[in-house]
């Protein structure tokens, strides 16, 4: 069955909007153009909204299997679809961990059963993400691992990281690192700076992250590996990535919306909805993340969607788990704060949330082109709405952005030619 998405505004390479129709059949885009019509096709009226490729999020936590009280593949993928994402990579801190062929197959089965968009699972770098016994890269790749990570914890031993990087290089897989030196965490719950002292809460120093990135880029160089840094949060980390890129090391990096939007001094009180790892850093760190995106040091934006229950987040930062949800607020917040204000172009934002993320992992998604998967979204750039965590499709309510007003909401999501999310009329 051919479908035609009619009367939508698409960005061209120059970043100008042009009104087009998009035809799709068998889940593939078959034509894009001003005069595209197909006799007998089902018409989806686009109402002049902006069309963008479905977003690609390379850092997400869906919690299933093992932590279904926080999120499931069904609720997490539906939340992502509502946020405009059509491809998401699921981190391996589940129970069991995708560290064996059997566990990988279990997770593949769950995804097949309940995901409403494309969910690509990571394989873990070590058994049970405990940093000790290395996993079998070849086997996990053969069973669908999109890349390798122990996200949630840093790999403490350089030798473990180095050996896994050598294996990953052999199979051309990307090693994706949550960088955190456990000897430098000091049981901290927020950034070691000014605000943690005002709130009398233990701090996490910036070096906790940056020293491990500095180590890893050198290991990646020696191993000839492709290395991707998760959720970069400090200016020293930015410098380490920038220098590594300049030296020709195969490193890429992501930044999260909250680290671009917030800083430590914004934290109003000892409220666990402001607790995430890495923590909100200083104003100078935030500025360096913006500069790094603009100069290409940081390649893409990833949400690090990390749902937890209201009970877990109820009672202050100490004792609460790290993490905030991200799918349903990422685009409108970034659009409102940085595109509407003229800091970024719409094309930059869309690219950082789609094709730039896909390119890191050689994924053929995140583009609107004939022959590509028919994954696309409509955005109502005029629509203004107050963020209400109670209305999230995600099971998580843990966001510091509750009550913020934002403009530019995804209103329709098409995945492989089928509508998987549509705003209620
Ligand atoms: N980012 C977080 O604060 N938490 C993540 C783990 C992670 O991404 O490090 C989680 O799984 O809850
Ligand atoms: Zn992490």
Short mmCIF file of C-alpha atoms and ligand atoms in Angstrom, two decimals:
data_model
loop_
_atom_site.label_atom_id
_atom_site.label_comp_id
_atom_site.label_asym_id
_atom_site.label_seq_id
_atom_site.Cartn_x
_atom_site.Cartn_y
_atom_site.Cartn_z
CA UNK A 1 0.00 0.00 0.00
CA UNK A 2 1.45 3.35 -1.03
CA UNK A 3 0.97 6.33 1.27
CA UNK A 4 1.56 9.98 0.53
CA UNK A 5 2.35 12.45 3.26
CA UNK A 6 1.02 15.59 1.69
CA UNK A 7 1.78 19.29 2.14
CA UNK A 8 4.72 19.28 4.54
CA UNK A 9 7.68 21.64 4.81
CA UNK A 10 11.06 19.99 4.43
CA UNK A 11 14.51 21.52 4.98
CA UNK A 12 16.86 21.42 2.01
CA UNK A 13 20.66 21.26 2.28
CA UNK A 14 20.77 25.07 2.58
CA UNK A 15 18.41 24.91 5.54
CA UNK A 16 15.49 26.48 3.66
CA UNK A 17 11.97 25.11 4.01
CA UNK A 18 10.22 23.82 0.89
CA UNK A 19 6.70 22.45 0.61
CA UNK A 20 6.75 18.83 -0.60
CA UNK A 21 4.81 15.58 -0.64
CA UNK A 22 6.52 12.35 0.44
CA UNK A 23 5.43 8.99 -0.97
CA UNK A 24 6.24 5.73 0.77
CA UNK A 25 5.62 2.06 0.11
CA UNK A 26 6.70 -1.11 1.92
CA UNK A 27 8.22 1.05 4.65
CA UNK A 28 10.57 2.86 2.24
CA UNK A 29 10.47 6.44 0.91
CA UNK A 30 9.73 6.16 -2.81
CA UNK A 31 9.44 9.81 -3.89
CA UNK A 32 9.86 13.32 -2.51
CA UNK A 33 8.81 16.38 -4.45
CA UNK A 34 6.43 19.25 -5.00
CA UNK A 35 4.28 17.38 -7.50
CA UNK A 36 4.39 13.87 -6.05
CA UNK A 37 0.99 12.17 -6.17
CA UNK A 38 0.18 8.48 -6.41
CA UNK A 39 -3.16 7.33 -7.76
CA UNK A 40 -5.00 5.26 -5.17
CA UNK A 41 -2.57 6.03 -2.37
CA UNK A 42 -3.64 6.63 1.20
CA UNK A 43 -3.18 10.33 1.90
CA UNK A 44 -1.83 11.59 5.20
CA UNK A 45 -2.51 15.34 5.38
CA UNK A 46 0.58 17.16 6.67
CA UNK A 47 -1.16 20.53 7.19
CA UNK A 48 1.97 22.50 6.32
CA UNK A 49 3.85 21.22 9.37
CA UNK A 50 7.61 20.77 9.28
CA UNK A 51 8.74 17.27 8.37
CA UNK A 52 11.98 15.91 9.81
CA UNK A 53 13.65 12.52 9.77
CA UNK A 54 12.67 10.45 12.81
CA UNK A 55 15.16 11.27 15.54
CA UNK A 56 17.91 8.83 16.52
CA UNK A 57 18.81 8.53 20.21
CA UNK A 58 21.98 6.57 20.90
CA UNK A 59 21.69 6.68 24.71
CA UNK A 60 18.49 5.41 26.33
CA UNK A 61 17.45 3.21 29.24
CA UNK A 62 14.31 1.13 28.70
CA UNK A 63 14.71 -0.89 31.94
CA UNK A 64 13.26 -4.13 30.54
CA UNK A 65 14.12 -6.85 31.37
CA UNK A 66 14.45 -6.57 35.12
CA UNK A 67 13.17 -3.14 36.10
CA UNK A 68 9.72 -3.04 34.52
CA UNK A 69 8.39 -0.97 37.43
CA UNK A 70 10.51 1.93 36.09
CA UNK A 71 9.81 1.47 32.35
CA UNK A 72 9.17 -1.24 29.79
CA UNK A 73 10.15 -1.56 26.16
CA UNK A 74 6.50 -0.82 25.32
CA UNK A 75 6.22 2.35 27.43
CA UNK A 76 9.75 3.54 26.71
CA UNK A 77 9.46 3.11 22.95
CA UNK A 78 6.01 4.76 22.94
CA UNK A 79 7.46 7.66 24.93
CA UNK A 80 10.26 7.93 22.38
CA UNK A 81 7.77 7.87 19.49
CA UNK A 82 5.87 10.72 21.13
CA UNK A 83 9.14 12.67 21.37
CA UNK A 84 9.80 12.19 17.66
CA UNK A 85 12.32 9.32 17.87
CA UNK A 86 12.13 6.36 15.51
CA UNK A 87 15.48 4.72 16.29
CA UNK A 88 16.83 4.35 19.81
CA UNK A 89 19.76 2.42 21.22
CA UNK A 90 19.05 0.67 24.52
CA UNK A 91 21.76 0.64 27.16
CA UNK A 92 22.67 -2.70 28.75
CA UNK A 93 22.12 -1.96 32.46
CA UNK A 94 19.17 -4.33 32.57
CA UNK A 95 18.68 -7.64 34.44
CA UNK A 96 19.92 -9.80 32.88
CA UNK A 97 22.60 -7.77 31.12
CA UNK A 98 23.02 -8.47 27.38
CA UNK A 99 26.41 -10.07 28.00
CA UNK A 100 25.81 -13.50 26.42
CA UNK A 101 24.16 -14.86 23.30
CA UNK A 102 21.23 -16.16 25.38
CA UNK A 103 20.64 -12.81 27.08
CA UNK A 104 21.02 -10.93 23.79
CA UNK A 105 18.42 -13.21 22.24
CA UNK A 106 16.10 -12.72 25.21
CA UNK A 107 16.28 -8.95 24.77
CA UNK A 108 15.84 -9.20 20.99
CA UNK A 109 12.68 -11.23 21.61
CA UNK A 110 11.28 -8.65 24.03
CA UNK A 111 12.00 -5.84 21.56
CA UNK A 112 10.33 -7.72 18.75
CA UNK A 113 7.28 -8.31 20.93
CA UNK A 114 6.68 -4.80 22.22
CA UNK A 115 8.73 -2.00 20.65
CA UNK A 116 6.70 0.46 18.54
CA UNK A 117 9.83 1.93 16.92
CA UNK A 118 13.32 0.58 16.11
CA UNK A 119 15.15 -0.40 19.29
CA UNK A 120 18.78 -1.41 18.84
CA UNK A 121 20.31 -3.04 21.91
CA UNK A 122 23.86 -2.52 23.09
CA UNK A 123 25.93 -5.49 24.10
CA UNK A 124 27.85 -5.04 27.33
CA UNK A 125 31.63 -4.71 27.44
CA UNK A 126 31.93 -6.91 30.52
CA UNK A 127 29.87 -9.67 32.11
CA UNK A 128 27.11 -8.23 34.29
CA UNK A 129 28.67 -4.78 33.64
CA UNK A 130 30.90 -5.52 36.61
CA UNK A 131 34.08 -4.48 34.83
CA UNK A 132 35.79 -7.82 35.35
CA UNK A 133 35.22 -10.52 32.73
CA UNK A 134 35.15 -9.35 29.13
CA UNK A 135 32.24 -10.30 26.86
CA UNK A 136 32.60 -11.96 23.47
CA UNK A 137 32.38 -9.13 20.94
CA UNK A 138 32.07 -11.38 17.91
CA UNK A 139 29.15 -13.37 19.33
CA UNK A 140 27.23 -10.38 20.61
CA UNK A 141 27.70 -8.54 17.31
CA UNK A 142 26.39 -11.57 15.44
CA UNK A 143 23.33 -11.45 17.70
CA UNK A 144 22.44 -7.85 17.05
CA UNK A 145 24.53 -5.69 19.37
CA UNK A 146 24.58 -2.20 17.83
CA UNK A 147 27.74 -1.29 19.78
CA UNK A 148 29.37 -2.07 23.14
CA UNK A 149 29.02 -0.27 26.45
CA UNK A 150 28.92 -0.75 30.23
CA UNK A 151 26.91 2.45 30.60
CA UNK A 152 25.97 3.25 34.16
CA UNK A 153 29.51 2.55 35.33
CA UNK A 154 32.99 3.34 34.09
CA UNK A 155 35.45 0.60 33.13
CA UNK A 156 37.97 0.94 35.93
CA UNK A 157 40.84 -1.15 34.62
CA UNK A 158 42.72 0.24 31.63
CA UNK A 159 43.70 -3.27 30.56
CA UNK A 160 40.05 -4.40 30.39
CA UNK A 161 39.15 -1.39 28.26
CA UNK A 162 42.21 -1.87 26.05
CA UNK A 163 41.57 -5.55 25.39
CA UNK A 164 37.88 -4.92 24.59
CA UNK A 165 38.82 -2.03 22.32
CA UNK A 166 41.17 -4.32 20.39
CA UNK A 167 38.39 -6.88 19.96
CA UNK A 168 35.87 -4.21 18.98
CA UNK A 169 38.32 -2.82 16.41
CA UNK A 170 38.67 -6.26 14.87
CA UNK A 171 34.90 -6.36 14.28
CA UNK A 172 34.60 -2.64 13.46
CA UNK A 173 32.33 -2.03 16.45
CA UNK A 174 32.18 1.21 18.43
CA UNK A 175 33.11 1.17 22.13
CA UNK A 176 30.76 3.52 23.98
CA UNK A 177 31.94 4.74 27.34
CA UNK A 178 30.35 6.11 30.47
CA UNK A 179 33.48 7.73 31.87
CA UNK A 180 33.72 7.73 35.62
CA UNK A 181 36.71 6.90 37.78
CA UNK A 182 35.27 5.25 40.89
CA UNK A 183 38.17 6.42 43.06
CA UNK A 184 37.15 10.03 42.37
CA UNK A 185 33.37 9.87 42.96
CA UNK A 186 33.53 10.37 46.76
CA UNK A 187 29.89 9.27 47.14
CA UNK A 188 28.90 12.56 45.49
CA UNK A 189 25.36 13.27 44.36
CA UNK A 190 25.88 16.54 42.45
CA UNK A 191 28.69 18.57 40.91
CA UNK A 192 31.59 19.48 43.20
CA UNK A 193 31.33 23.23 42.88
CA UNK A 194 29.44 26.03 44.60
CA UNK A 195 25.86 24.81 44.80
CA UNK A 196 26.67 21.49 46.48
CA UNK A 197 28.30 23.42 49.32
CA UNK A 198 25.26 25.67 49.68
CA UNK A 199 23.03 22.60 49.83
CA UNK A 200 25.57 20.73 51.97
CA UNK A 201 25.61 17.76 49.61
CA UNK A 202 28.62 15.63 48.62
CA UNK A 203 30.18 16.62 45.28
CA UNK A 204 31.40 14.72 42.21
CA UNK A 205 34.52 16.43 40.86
CA UNK A 206 34.88 17.10 37.14
CA UNK A 207 38.10 15.06 36.99
CA UNK A 208 36.06 11.95 37.79
CA UNK A 209 34.91 12.06 34.16
CA UNK A 210 37.72 13.79 32.29
CA UNK A 211 40.62 11.63 33.50
CA UNK A 212 38.93 8.53 32.16
CA UNK A 213 38.26 10.13 28.79
CA UNK A 214 41.92 11.19 28.62
CA UNK A 215 42.95 7.58 29.35
CA UNK A 216 40.49 6.09 26.90
CA UNK A 217 41.38 8.21 23.89
CA UNK A 218 44.97 7.05 24.27
CA UNK A 219 43.81 3.44 24.60
CA UNK A 220 41.61 3.87 21.52
CA UNK A 221 44.57 5.23 19.58
CA UNK A 222 46.75 2.29 20.59
CA UNK A 223 43.96 -0.22 19.87
CA UNK A 224 42.93 1.41 16.60
CA UNK A 225 39.38 1.41 17.95
CA UNK A 226 36.32 3.56 17.33
CA UNK A 227 35.48 5.18 20.63
CA UNK A 228 32.34 7.15 21.58
CA UNK A 229 32.02 9.17 24.79
CA UNK A 230 28.64 9.21 26.54
CA UNK A 231 27.11 12.34 28.07
CA UNK A 232 30.12 14.70 28.06
CA UNK A 233 29.61 17.21 30.87
CA UNK A 234 32.82 19.11 31.64
CA UNK A 235 35.09 21.58 29.85
CA UNK A 236 38.11 19.37 30.53
CA UNK A 237 36.31 16.45 28.88
CA UNK A 238 35.58 18.66 25.87
CA UNK A 239 39.26 19.55 25.65
CA UNK A 240 40.30 15.89 25.83
CA UNK A 241 37.91 14.98 23.00
CA UNK A 242 38.91 18.01 20.92
CA UNK A 243 42.63 17.25 21.28
CA UNK A 244 42.04 13.58 20.46
CA UNK A 245 40.14 14.45 17.30
CA UNK A 246 42.90 16.85 16.27
CA UNK A 247 45.38 14.00 16.75
CA UNK A 248 43.38 11.81 14.38
CA UNK A 249 42.05 9.44 17.04
CA UNK A 250 38.69 7.89 16.08
CA UNK A 251 36.62 9.48 18.83
CA UNK A 252 33.05 10.77 18.79
CA UNK A 253 30.96 12.27 21.59
CA UNK A 254 27.40 13.04 22.66
CA UNK A 255 25.88 15.67 24.91
CA UNK A 256 22.54 15.52 26.73
CA UNK A 257 19.84 18.20 26.55
CA UNK A 258 19.98 18.83 30.30
CA UNK A 259 23.70 19.59 30.25
CA UNK A 260 23.06 22.18 27.53
CA UNK A 261 20.04 23.68 29.28
CA UNK A 262 20.96 23.64 32.95
CA UNK A 263 23.88 24.19 35.32
CA UNK A 264 24.58 23.52 38.98
CA UNK A 265 23.29 26.90 40.17
CA UNK A 266 19.85 26.14 38.68
CA UNK A 267 19.32 23.33 41.20
CA UNK A 268 16.61 24.80 43.46
CA UNK A 269 16.90 22.46 46.43
CA UNK A 270 17.85 18.95 47.49
CA UNK A 271 15.43 17.51 44.92
CA UNK A 272 16.30 14.18 43.27
CA UNK A 273 14.62 15.21 40.01
CA UNK A 274 17.80 17.23 39.54
CA UNK A 275 20.08 14.26 40.20
CA UNK A 276 21.63 12.63 37.19
CA UNK A 277 24.98 11.18 36.19
CA UNK A 278 27.02 13.03 35.14
CA UNK A 279 25.64 15.89 37.24
CA UNK A 280 24.75 19.41 36.11
CA UNK A 281 28.12 21.18 36.02
CA UNK A 282 29.24 24.81 36.11
CA UNK A 283 28.22 27.64 33.77
CA UNK A 284 31.67 27.49 32.10
CA UNK A 285 31.21 23.76 31.48
CA UNK A 286 27.82 24.39 29.91
CA UNK A 287 29.32 27.08 27.68
CA UNK A 288 32.09 24.73 26.56
CA UNK A 289 29.53 22.06 25.62
CA UNK A 290 27.75 24.58 23.39
CA UNK A 291 31.02 25.59 21.75
CA UNK A 292 31.95 21.93 21.28
CA UNK A 293 28.69 21.16 19.47
CA UNK A 294 29.13 24.12 17.19
CA UNK A 295 32.76 23.31 16.30
CA UNK A 296 32.08 19.58 15.79
CA UNK A 297 33.99 18.33 18.85
CA UNK A 298 30.69 16.92 20.06
CA UNK A 299 28.90 15.04 17.30
CA UNK A 300 25.33 14.58 18.45
CA UNK A 301 22.68 15.04 21.12
CA UNK A 302 21.43 12.00 23.09
CA UNK A 303 18.79 12.11 25.82
CA UNK A 304 20.11 9.54 28.33
CA UNK A 305 16.41 8.88 29.06
CA UNK A 306 16.68 7.28 32.51
CA UNK A 307 13.32 6.66 34.18
CA UNK A 308 12.99 5.93 37.90
CA UNK A 309 9.92 5.69 40.12
CA UNK A 310 8.39 8.54 42.11
CA UNK A 311 9.16 6.61 45.30
CA UNK A 312 12.84 6.30 44.40
CA UNK A 313 13.05 10.03 43.65
CA UNK A 314 10.91 11.25 46.53
CA UNK A 315 13.26 12.06 49.29
CA UNK A 316 16.31 14.10 48.43
CA UNK A 317 19.43 13.35 46.44
CA UNK A 318 21.33 11.11 48.84
CA UNK A 319 19.94 7.62 48.38
CA UNK A 320 18.03 8.38 45.17
CA UNK A 321 19.20 6.80 41.90
CA UNK A 322 20.83 8.99 39.24
CA UNK A 323 18.83 9.79 36.11
CA UNK A 324 16.06 11.83 34.49
CA UNK A 325 13.64 11.09 31.66
CA UNK A 326 14.23 12.79 28.33
CA UNK A 327 12.35 11.56 25.27
CA UNK A 328 9.21 13.69 25.49
CA UNK A 329 10.85 17.02 26.23
CA UNK A 330 14.15 16.98 24.32
CA UNK A 331 13.15 18.58 21.04
CA UNK A 332 10.73 21.27 22.29
CA UNK A 333 13.16 22.40 25.01
CA UNK A 334 16.14 22.63 22.68
CA UNK A 335 14.07 24.23 19.95
CA UNK A 336 12.64 26.86 22.30
CA UNK A 337 15.86 27.69 24.10
CA UNK A 338 18.33 27.60 21.21
CA UNK A 339 16.58 27.75 17.82
CA UNK A 340 13.87 30.29 18.66
CA UNK A 341 16.55 32.47 20.24
CA UNK A 342 18.70 32.31 17.10
CA UNK A 343 21.67 30.47 18.66
CA UNK A 344 21.23 27.43 16.42
CA UNK A 345 19.49 26.84 13.13
CA UNK A 346 16.64 24.37 12.93
CA UNK A 347 18.79 22.28 10.59
CA UNK A 348 21.61 22.06 13.13
CA UNK A 349 19.27 20.86 15.85
CA UNK A 350 17.56 18.28 13.63
CA UNK A 351 20.91 17.00 12.32
CA UNK A 352 22.36 16.62 15.83
CA UNK A 353 19.29 14.62 16.80
CA UNK A 354 19.17 12.42 13.72
CA UNK A 355 21.75 11.93 10.98
CA UNK A 356 24.77 12.93 13.08
CA UNK A 357 23.86 10.37 15.71
CA UNK A 358 23.21 7.66 13.10
CA UNK A 359 26.53 8.27 11.37
CA UNK A 360 28.53 7.41 14.48
CA UNK A 361 27.25 3.83 14.29
CA UNK A 362 26.99 3.59 10.48
CA UNK A 363 23.20 3.36 10.85
CA UNK A 364 21.33 4.06 7.60
CA UNK A 365 18.68 6.11 9.45
CA UNK A 366 18.04 9.73 10.32
CA UNK A 367 17.72 11.02 6.75
CA UNK A 368 14.81 11.87 4.49
CA UNK A 369 15.74 10.54 1.07
CA UNK A 370 14.35 8.27 -1.59
CA UNK A 371 15.31 4.71 -0.70
CA UNK A 372 15.63 5.42 3.03
CA UNK A 373 13.41 3.86 5.68
CA UNK A 374 10.13 5.80 5.89
CA UNK A 375 10.85 7.14 9.39
CA UNK A 376 9.69 10.72 9.74
CA UNK A 377 7.96 13.13 12.05
CA UNK A 378 5.84 16.25 11.80
CA UNK A 379 6.63 19.15 14.10
CA UNK A 380 4.18 21.91 14.99
CA UNK A 381 6.63 24.75 15.42
CA UNK A 382 3.91 27.15 16.63
CA UNK A 383 2.44 24.92 19.28
CA UNK A 384 3.27 26.08 22.78
CA UNK A 385 2.66 23.86 25.76
CA UNK A 386 3.56 23.58 29.42
CA UNK A 387 5.53 20.46 30.29
CA UNK A 388 3.47 18.28 32.61
CA UNK A 389 5.23 15.16 33.85
CA UNK A 390 1.89 13.64 34.81
CA UNK A 391 1.02 13.49 31.12
CA UNK A 392 4.14 11.56 30.06
CA UNK A 393 3.72 8.31 28.16
CA UNK A 394 6.89 7.13 29.92
CA UNK A 395 6.39 5.58 33.34
CA UNK A 396 9.02 8.02 34.62
CA UNK A 397 8.01 11.38 36.08
CA UNK A 398 11.57 12.32 37.02
CA UNK A 399 12.31 15.55 35.21
CA UNK A 400 13.65 18.93 36.32
CA UNK A 401 11.67 20.56 33.49
CA UNK A 402 8.17 20.14 34.90
CA UNK A 403 6.23 23.38 34.39
CA UNK A 404 8.56 24.76 31.72
CA UNK A 405 6.81 26.25 28.71
CA UNK A 406 8.14 25.05 25.36
CA UNK A 407 7.30 25.47 21.70
CA UNK A 408 7.81 23.12 18.74
CA UNK A 409 6.13 19.80 19.52
CA UNK A 410 6.23 16.61 17.46
CA UNK A 411 2.62 15.90 16.48
CA UNK A 412 2.94 12.83 14.24
CA UNK A 413 5.52 10.04 14.08
CA UNK A 414 5.80 7.63 11.16
CA UNK A 415 7.98 4.54 11.54
CA UNK A 416 8.60 2.32 8.53
CA UNK A 417 5.63 3.93 6.81
CA UNK A 418 3.18 3.46 9.68
CA UNK A 419 1.84 6.08 12.08
CA UNK A 420 3.06 5.13 15.56
CA UNK A 421 2.19 8.37 17.33
CA UNK A 422 -0.36 11.02 16.57
CA UNK A 423 -1.24 13.97 18.75
CA UNK A 424 -4.80 13.81 20.05
CA UNK A 425 -7.02 16.25 18.13
N1 LIG B 1 22.43 8.84 33.59
C1 LIG B 1 21.95 8.48 34.75
O1 LIG B 1 21.90 9.32 35.65
N2 LIG B 1 21.53 7.24 34.99
C2 LIG B 1 21.52 6.13 34.09
C3 LIG B 1 22.86 5.52 33.92
C4 LIG B 1 23.81 6.30 33.06
O2 LIG B 1 23.48 6.70 31.94
O3 LIG B 1 24.94 6.50 33.47
C5 LIG B 1 20.52 5.10 34.59
O4 LIG B 1 20.54 3.97 34.11
O5 LIG B 1 19.68 5.46 35.42
ZN1 LIG B 2 26.04 6.84 31.72
#
